[in-house]
mmCIF file of C-alpha atoms in Angstrom:
data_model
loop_
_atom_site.group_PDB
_atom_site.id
_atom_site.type_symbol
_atom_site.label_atom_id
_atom_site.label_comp_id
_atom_site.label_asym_id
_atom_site.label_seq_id
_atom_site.Cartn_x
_atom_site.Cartn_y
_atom_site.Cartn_z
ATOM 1 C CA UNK A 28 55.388 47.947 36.816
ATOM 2 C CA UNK A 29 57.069 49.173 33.381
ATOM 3 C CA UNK A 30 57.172 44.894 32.682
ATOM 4 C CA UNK A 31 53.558 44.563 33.364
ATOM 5 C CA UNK A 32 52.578 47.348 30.847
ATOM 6 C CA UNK A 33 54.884 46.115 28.306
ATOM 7 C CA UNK A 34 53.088 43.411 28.682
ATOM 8 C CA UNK A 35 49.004 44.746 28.501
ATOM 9 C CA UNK A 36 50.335 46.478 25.360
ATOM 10 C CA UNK A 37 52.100 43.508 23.760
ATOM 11 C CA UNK A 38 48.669 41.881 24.432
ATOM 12 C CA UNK A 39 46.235 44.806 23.033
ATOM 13 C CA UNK A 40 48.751 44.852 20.056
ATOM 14 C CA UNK A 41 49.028 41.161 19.068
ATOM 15 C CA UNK A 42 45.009 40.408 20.327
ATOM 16 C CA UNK A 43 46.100 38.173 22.797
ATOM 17 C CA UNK A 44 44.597 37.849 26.013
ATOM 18 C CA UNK A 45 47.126 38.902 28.626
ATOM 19 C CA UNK A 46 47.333 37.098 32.086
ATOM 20 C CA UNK A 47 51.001 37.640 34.889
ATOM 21 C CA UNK A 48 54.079 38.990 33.401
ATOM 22 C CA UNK A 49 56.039 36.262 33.854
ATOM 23 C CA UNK A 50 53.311 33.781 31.826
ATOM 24 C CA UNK A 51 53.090 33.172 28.526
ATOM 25 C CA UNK A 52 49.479 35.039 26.962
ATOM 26 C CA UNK A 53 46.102 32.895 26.523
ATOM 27 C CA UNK A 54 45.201 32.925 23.331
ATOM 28 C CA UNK A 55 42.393 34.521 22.288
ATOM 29 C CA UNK A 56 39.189 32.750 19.789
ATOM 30 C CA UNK A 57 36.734 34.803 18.684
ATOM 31 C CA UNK A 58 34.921 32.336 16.454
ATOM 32 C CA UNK A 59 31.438 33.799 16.381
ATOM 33 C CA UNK A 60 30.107 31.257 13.240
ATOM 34 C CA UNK A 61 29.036 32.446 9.903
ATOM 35 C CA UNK A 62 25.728 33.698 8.551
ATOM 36 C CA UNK A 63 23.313 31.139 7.576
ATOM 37 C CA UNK A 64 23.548 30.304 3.874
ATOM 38 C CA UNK A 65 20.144 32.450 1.968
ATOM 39 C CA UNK A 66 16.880 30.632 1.794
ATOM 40 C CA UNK A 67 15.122 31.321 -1.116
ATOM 41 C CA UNK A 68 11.819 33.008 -0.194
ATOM 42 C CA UNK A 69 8.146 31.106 -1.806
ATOM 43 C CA UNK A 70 6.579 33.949 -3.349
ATOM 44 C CA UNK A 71 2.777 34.293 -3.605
ATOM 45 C CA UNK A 72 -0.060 35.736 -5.270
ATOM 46 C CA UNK A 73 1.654 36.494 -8.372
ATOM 47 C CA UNK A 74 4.869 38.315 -7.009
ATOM 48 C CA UNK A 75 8.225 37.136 -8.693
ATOM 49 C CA UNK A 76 12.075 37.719 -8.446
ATOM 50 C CA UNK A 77 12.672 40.824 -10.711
ATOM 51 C CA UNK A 78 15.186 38.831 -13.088
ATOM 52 C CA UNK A 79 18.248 37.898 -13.746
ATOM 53 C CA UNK A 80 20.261 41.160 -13.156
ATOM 54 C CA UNK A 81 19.090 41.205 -9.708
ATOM 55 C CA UNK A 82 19.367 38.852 -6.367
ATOM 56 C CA UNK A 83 16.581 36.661 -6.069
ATOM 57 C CA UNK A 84 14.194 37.208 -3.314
ATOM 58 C CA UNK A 85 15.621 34.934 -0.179
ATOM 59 C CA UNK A 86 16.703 35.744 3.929
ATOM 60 C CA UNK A 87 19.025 34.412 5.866
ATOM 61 C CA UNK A 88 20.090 34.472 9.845
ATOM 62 C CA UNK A 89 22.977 35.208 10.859
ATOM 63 C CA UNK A 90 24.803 34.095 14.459
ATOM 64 C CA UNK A 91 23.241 36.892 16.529
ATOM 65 C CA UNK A 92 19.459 36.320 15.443
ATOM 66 C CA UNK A 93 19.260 39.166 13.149
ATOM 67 C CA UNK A 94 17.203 38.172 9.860
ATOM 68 C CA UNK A 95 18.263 39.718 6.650
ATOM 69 C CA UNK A 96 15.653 39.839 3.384
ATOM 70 C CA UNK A 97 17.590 40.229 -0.219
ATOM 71 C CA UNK A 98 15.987 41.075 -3.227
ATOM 72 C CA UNK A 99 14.098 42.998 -5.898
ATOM 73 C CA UNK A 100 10.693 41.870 -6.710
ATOM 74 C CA UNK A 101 8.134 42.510 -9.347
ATOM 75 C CA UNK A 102 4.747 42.902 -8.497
ATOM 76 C CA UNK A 103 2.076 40.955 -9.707
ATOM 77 C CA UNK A 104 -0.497 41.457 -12.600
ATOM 78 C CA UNK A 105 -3.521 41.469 -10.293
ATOM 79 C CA UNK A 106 -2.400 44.737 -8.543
ATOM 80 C CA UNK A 107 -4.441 46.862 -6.188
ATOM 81 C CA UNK A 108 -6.066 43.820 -4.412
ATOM 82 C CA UNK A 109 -5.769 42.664 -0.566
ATOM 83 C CA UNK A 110 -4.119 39.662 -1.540
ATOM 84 C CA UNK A 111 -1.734 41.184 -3.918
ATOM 85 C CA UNK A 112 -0.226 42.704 -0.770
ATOM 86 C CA UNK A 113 1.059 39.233 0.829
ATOM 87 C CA UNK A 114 4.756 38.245 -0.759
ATOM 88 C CA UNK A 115 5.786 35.707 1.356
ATOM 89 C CA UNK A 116 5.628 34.477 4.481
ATOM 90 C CA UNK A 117 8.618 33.574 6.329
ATOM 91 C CA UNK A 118 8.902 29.846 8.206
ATOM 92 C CA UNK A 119 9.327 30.165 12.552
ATOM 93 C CA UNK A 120 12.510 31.316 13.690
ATOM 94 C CA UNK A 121 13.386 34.339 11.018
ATOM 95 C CA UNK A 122 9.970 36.244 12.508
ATOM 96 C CA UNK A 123 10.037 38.916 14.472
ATOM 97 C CA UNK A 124 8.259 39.025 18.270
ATOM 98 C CA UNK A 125 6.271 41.823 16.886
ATOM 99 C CA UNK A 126 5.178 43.463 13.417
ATOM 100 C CA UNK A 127 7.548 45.513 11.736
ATOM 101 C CA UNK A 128 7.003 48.372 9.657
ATOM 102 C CA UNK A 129 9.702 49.563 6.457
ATOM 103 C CA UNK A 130 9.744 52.240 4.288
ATOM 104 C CA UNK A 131 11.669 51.496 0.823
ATOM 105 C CA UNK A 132 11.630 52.666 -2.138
ATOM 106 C CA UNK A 133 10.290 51.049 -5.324
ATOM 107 C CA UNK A 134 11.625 51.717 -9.271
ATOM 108 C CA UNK A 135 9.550 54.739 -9.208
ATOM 109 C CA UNK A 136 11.067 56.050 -6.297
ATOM 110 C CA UNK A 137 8.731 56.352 -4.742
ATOM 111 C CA UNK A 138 8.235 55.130 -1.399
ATOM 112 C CA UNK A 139 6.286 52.054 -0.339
ATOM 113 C CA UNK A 140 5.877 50.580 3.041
ATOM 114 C CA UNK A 141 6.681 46.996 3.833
ATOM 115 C CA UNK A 142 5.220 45.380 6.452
ATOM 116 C CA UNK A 143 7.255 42.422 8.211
ATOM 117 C CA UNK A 144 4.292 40.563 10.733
ATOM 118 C CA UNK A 145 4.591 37.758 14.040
ATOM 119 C CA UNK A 146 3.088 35.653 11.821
ATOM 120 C CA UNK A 147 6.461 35.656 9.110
ATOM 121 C CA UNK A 148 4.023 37.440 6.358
ATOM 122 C CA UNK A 149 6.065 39.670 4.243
ATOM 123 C CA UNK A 150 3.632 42.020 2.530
ATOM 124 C CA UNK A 151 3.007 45.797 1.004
ATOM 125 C CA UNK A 152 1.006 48.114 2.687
ATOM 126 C CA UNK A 153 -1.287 49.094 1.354
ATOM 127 C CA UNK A 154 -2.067 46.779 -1.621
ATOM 128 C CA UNK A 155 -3.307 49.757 -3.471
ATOM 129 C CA UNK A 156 0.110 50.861 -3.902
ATOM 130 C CA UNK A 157 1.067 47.259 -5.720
ATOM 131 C CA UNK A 158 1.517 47.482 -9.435
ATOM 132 C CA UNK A 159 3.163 45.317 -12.327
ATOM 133 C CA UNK A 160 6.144 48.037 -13.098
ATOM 134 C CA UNK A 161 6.956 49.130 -9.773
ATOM 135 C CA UNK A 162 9.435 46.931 -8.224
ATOM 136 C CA UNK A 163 10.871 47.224 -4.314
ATOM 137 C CA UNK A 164 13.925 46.316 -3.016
ATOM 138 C CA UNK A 165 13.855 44.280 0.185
ATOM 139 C CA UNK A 166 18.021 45.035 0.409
ATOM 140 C CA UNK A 167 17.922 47.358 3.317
ATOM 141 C CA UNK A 168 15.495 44.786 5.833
ATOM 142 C CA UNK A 169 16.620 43.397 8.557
ATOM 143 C CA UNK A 170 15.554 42.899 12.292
ATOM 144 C CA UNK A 171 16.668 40.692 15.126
ATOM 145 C CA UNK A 172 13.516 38.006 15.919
ATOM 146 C CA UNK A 173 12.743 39.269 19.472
ATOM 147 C CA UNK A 174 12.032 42.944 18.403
#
């Protein structure tokens, strides 16, 4: 018995998987992949990439199916209008089953809600909110596709 749990905690210690005593351990893979490379996001209606100090507005998957958005963006001239709102949309497989609502804060700090929809539309709500010098951060999104 003291051989045997010699043996479990040779196995927890070294991460191999343990099987008799008298066998040598399995070894253990835990290759899970790597997170998709980022995908640089199309923006619309006016909205661009803040610049060159920040990461460009992209999103990425990673093994598990959660989506990740990266990014400060500035918004667009036209501000205050419905289609000011819309960012991006976001191609079939990085949307989610269901809309998806996120608070973040914009260079104001002040808080601004953005709205991730079925349909992979990326947009602020509401577009009355949107203005030229007020920039969010899309750093802190992310969501698996079946929520």
């Amino acid at each position: 018995m003291e051989r045997q749990t010699e043996a479990l905690r040779s196995s927890l210690r070294t991460g191999s998987l343990y099987t008799e005593p008298d066998e040598q351990p399995a070894a253990a893979s835990a290759d899970v992949g790597q997170p998709e490379p980022w995908t640089p996001a199309t923006l619309l209606n006016g909205w661009q990439s803040w610049g060159e100090d920040f990461a460009p507005v992209a999103f990425r998957r990673d093994q598990f199916g959660r989506v990740y958005l990266r990014g400060t963006l500035r918004g667009p001239a036209n501000s205050g209008t419905a289609t000011a709102a819309h960012m991006f949309t976001m191609p079939i497989g990085y949307r989610p089953a269901n809309r998806i609502a996120f608070i973040v804060n914009d260079s104001n700090t002040d808080s601004m809600r953005i709205d991730v929809q079925s349909s992979g539309i990326v947009e602020v709500v509401p577009a009355s909110q949107v203005t030229n010098t007020n920039f969010p951060s899309l750093n802190h999104i992310s969501f698996f596709t079946d929520q």
